[in-house]
mmCIF file of C-alpha atoms in Angstrom:
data_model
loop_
_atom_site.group_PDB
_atom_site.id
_atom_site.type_symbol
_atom_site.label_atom_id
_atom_site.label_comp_id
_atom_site.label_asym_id
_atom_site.label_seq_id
_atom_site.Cartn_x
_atom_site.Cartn_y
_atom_site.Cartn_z
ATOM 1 C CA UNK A 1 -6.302 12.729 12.943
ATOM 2 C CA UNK A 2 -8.307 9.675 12.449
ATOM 3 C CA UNK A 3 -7.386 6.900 9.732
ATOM 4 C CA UNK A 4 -10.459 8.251 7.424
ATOM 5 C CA UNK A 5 -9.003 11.652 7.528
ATOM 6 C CA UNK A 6 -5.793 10.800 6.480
ATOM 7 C CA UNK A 7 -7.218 8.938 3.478
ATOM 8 C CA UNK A 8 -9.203 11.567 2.448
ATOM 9 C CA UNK A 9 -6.219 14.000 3.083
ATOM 10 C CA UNK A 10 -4.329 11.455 0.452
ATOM 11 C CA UNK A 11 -7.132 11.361 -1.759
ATOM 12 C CA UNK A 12 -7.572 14.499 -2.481
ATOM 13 C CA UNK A 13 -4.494 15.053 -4.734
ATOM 14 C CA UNK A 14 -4.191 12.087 -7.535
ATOM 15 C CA UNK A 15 -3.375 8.920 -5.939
ATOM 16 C CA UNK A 16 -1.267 5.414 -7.341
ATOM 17 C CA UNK A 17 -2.261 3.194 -4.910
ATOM 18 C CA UNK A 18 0.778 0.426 -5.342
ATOM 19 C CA UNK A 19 0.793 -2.831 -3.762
ATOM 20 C CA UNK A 20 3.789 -4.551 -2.765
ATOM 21 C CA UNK A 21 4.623 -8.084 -1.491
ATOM 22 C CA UNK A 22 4.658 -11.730 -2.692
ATOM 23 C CA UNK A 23 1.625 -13.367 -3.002
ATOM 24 C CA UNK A 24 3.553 -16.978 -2.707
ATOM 25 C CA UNK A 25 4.415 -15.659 1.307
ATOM 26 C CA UNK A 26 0.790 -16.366 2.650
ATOM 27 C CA UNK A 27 0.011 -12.989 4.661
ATOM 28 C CA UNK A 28 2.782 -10.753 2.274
ATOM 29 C CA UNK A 29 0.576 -11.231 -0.356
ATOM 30 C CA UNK A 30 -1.889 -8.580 0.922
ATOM 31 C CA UNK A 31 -1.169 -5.489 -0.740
ATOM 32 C CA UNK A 32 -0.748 -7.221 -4.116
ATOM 33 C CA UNK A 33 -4.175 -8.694 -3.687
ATOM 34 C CA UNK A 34 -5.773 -5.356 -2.362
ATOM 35 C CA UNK A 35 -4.372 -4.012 -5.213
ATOM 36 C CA UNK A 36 -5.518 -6.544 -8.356
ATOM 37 C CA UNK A 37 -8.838 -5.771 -6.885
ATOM 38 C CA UNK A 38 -8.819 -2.097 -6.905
ATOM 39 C CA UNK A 39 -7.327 -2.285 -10.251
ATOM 40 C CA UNK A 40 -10.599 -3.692 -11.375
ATOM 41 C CA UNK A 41 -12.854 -1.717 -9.508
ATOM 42 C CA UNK A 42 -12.082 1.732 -10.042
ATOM 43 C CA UNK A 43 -13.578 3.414 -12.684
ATOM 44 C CA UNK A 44 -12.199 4.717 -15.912
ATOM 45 C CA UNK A 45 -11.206 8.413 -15.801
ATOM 46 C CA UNK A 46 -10.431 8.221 -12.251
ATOM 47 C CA UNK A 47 -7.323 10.197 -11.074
ATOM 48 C CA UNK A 48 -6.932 7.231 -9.020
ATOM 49 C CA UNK A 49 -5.459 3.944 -9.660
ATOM 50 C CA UNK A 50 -4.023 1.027 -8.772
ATOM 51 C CA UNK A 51 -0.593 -1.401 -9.661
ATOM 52 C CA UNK A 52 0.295 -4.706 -8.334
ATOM 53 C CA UNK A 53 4.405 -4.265 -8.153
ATOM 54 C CA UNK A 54 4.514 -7.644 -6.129
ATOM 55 C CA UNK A 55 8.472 -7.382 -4.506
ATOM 56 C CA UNK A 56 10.120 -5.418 -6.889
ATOM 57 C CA UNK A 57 8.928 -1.772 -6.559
ATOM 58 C CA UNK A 58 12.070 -1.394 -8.564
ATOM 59 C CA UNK A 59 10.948 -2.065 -11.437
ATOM 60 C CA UNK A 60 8.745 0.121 -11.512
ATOM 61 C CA UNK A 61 10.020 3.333 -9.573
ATOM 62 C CA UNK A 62 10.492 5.216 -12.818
ATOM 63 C CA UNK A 63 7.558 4.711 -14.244
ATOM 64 C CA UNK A 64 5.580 5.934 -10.833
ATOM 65 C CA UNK A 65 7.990 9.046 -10.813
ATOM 66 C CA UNK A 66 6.974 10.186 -14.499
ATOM 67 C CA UNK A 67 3.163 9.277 -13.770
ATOM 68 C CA UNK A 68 0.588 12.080 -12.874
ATOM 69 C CA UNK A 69 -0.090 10.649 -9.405
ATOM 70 C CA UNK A 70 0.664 13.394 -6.686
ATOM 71 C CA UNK A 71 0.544 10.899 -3.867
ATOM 72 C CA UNK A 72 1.725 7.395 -3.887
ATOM 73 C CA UNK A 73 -0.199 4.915 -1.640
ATOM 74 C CA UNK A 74 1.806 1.956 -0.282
ATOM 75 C CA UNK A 75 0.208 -1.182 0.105
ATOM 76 C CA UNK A 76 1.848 -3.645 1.995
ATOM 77 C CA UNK A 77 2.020 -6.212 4.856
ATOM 78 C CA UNK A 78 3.808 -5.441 7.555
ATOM 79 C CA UNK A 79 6.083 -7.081 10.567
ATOM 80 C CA UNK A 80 7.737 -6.404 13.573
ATOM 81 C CA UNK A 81 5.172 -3.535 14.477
ATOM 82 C CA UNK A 82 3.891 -5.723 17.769
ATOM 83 C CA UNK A 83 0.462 -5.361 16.778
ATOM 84 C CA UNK A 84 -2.825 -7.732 16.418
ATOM 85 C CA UNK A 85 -2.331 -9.665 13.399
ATOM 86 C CA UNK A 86 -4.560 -7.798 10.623
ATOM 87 C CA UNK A 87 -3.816 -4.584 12.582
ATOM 88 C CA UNK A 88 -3.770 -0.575 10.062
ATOM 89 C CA UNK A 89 -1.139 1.192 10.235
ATOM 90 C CA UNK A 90 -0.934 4.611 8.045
ATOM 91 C CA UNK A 91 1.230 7.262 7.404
ATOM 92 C CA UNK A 92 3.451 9.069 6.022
ATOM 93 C CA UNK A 93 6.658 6.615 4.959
ATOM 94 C CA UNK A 94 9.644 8.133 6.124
ATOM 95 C CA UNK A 95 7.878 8.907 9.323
ATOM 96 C CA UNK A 96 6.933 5.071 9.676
ATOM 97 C CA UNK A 97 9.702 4.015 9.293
ATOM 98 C CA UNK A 98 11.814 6.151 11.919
ATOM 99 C CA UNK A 99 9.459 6.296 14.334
ATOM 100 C CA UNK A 100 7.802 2.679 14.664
ATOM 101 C CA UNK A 101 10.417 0.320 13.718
ATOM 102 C CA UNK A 102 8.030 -1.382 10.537
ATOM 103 C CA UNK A 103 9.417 -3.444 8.726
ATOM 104 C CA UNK A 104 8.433 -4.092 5.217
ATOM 105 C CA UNK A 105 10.490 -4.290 2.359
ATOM 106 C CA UNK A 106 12.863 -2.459 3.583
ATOM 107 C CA UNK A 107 16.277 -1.510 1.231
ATOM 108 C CA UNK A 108 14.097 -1.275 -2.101
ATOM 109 C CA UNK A 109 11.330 0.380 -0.636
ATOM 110 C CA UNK A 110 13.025 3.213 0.983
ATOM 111 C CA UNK A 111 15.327 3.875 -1.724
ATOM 112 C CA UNK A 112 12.008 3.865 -4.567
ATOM 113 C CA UNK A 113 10.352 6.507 -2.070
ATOM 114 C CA UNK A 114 13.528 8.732 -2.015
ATOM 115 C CA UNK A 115 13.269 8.683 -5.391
ATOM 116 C CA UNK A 116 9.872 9.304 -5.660
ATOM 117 C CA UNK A 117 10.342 11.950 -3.230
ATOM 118 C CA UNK A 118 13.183 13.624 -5.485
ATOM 119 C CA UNK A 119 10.292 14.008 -7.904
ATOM 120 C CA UNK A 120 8.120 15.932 -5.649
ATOM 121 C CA UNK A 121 5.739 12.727 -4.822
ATOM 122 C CA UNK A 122 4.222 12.146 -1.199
ATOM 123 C CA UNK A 123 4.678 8.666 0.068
ATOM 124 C CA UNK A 124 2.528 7.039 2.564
ATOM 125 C CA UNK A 125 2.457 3.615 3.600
ATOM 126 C CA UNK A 126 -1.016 1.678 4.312
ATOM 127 C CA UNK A 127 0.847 -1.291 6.246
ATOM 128 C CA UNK A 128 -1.085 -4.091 7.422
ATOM 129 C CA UNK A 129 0.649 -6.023 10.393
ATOM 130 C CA UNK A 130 1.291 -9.748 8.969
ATOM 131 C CA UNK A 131 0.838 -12.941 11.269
ATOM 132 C CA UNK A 132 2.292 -15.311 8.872
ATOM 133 C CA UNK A 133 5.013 -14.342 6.375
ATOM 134 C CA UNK A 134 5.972 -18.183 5.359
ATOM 135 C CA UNK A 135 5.589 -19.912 1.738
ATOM 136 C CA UNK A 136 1.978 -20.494 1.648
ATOM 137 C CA UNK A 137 -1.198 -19.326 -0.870
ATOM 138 C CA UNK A 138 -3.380 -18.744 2.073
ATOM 139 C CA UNK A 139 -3.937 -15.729 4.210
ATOM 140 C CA UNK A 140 -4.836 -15.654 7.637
ATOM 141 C CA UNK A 141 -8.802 -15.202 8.255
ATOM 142 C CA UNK A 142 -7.540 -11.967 10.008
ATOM 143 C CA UNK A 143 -5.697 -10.745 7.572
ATOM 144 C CA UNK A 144 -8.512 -11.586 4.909
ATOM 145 C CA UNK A 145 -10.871 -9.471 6.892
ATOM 146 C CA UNK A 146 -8.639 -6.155 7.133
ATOM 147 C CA UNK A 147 -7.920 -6.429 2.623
ATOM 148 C CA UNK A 148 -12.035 -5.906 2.509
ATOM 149 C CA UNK A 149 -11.863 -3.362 5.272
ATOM 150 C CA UNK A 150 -9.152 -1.646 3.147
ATOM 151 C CA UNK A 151 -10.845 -2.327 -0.469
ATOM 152 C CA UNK A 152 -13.624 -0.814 0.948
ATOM 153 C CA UNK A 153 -12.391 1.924 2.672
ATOM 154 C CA UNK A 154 -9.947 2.942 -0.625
ATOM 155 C CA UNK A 155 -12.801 2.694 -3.099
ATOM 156 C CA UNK A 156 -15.191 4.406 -0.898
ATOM 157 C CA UNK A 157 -12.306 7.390 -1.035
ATOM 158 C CA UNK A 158 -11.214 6.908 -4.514
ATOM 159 C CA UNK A 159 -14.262 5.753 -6.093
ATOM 160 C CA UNK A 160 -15.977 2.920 -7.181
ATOM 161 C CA UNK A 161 -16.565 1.214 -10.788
ATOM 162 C CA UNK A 162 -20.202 0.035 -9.774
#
């Protein structure tokens, strides 16, 4: 299956796309940024939408379970994964995280998608690998260039405002 395919597979069924790190962590910041944008751009109506849970999914687990969203889209950066700095991964969670040794944030993030799983959600994780996870407000160039990739890519799949 090819990355496209899978997004469309996800998209297809109502989709929270939810992005998840700390914006004050230079590179972690990613999926929160992807997802303040998306959160403007897609239109009203859409079954799709977006939420900036920065690094407390936590908070917000319950709220995600109750919601109409079939799928729940994981936006976050990643480490550990070996690969080029601004490098996709995507996939299913639980398989992610068995099978390629990802690291993201971790404890509260697999215990929000075994919850979310209890309530007959489908998690995936859109990881993006991370060169620099340090306090900083600045994200690598590489790392810059795979969020408009992504923005892209998720509005062109979910829709876009304009």
């Amino acid at each position: 299956m090819s990355f496209t395919h899978d997004l469309a597979q996800i998209f297809s069924r109502p989709t929270q796309i939810v992005g998840i790190g700390n914006p004050l962590r230079s590179d972690d910041g990613v999926g929160c940024y992807i997802a303040d944008t998306l959160a403007q751009q897609l239109p009203a109506g859409s079954p799709h939408a977006a939420l900036n849970v920065e690094d407390v999914i936590e908070n917000y687990v319950f709220a995600l379970a109750a919601g109409p969203a079939e799928h729940i889209l994981l936006v976050d950066a990643i480490s550990g994964s070996g690969q080029t700095p601004g490098s996709l991964v995507l996939g299913k969670l639980r398989e992610l995280e068995t099978g390629g040794g990802y690291s993201t944030h971790k404890l509260a993030l697999s215990m929000a998608a075994q919850l979310l799983e209890q309530q007959g959600k489908q998690v995936y994780l859109l990881g993006i690998s991370a060169h620099n996870i340090d306090f900083g407000l600045q994200m690598e160039p590489a790392i810059q260039d795979s969020a408009a990739a992504v923005i892209d890519l998720l509005c062109q799949h979910a829709g876009r405002s304009h």
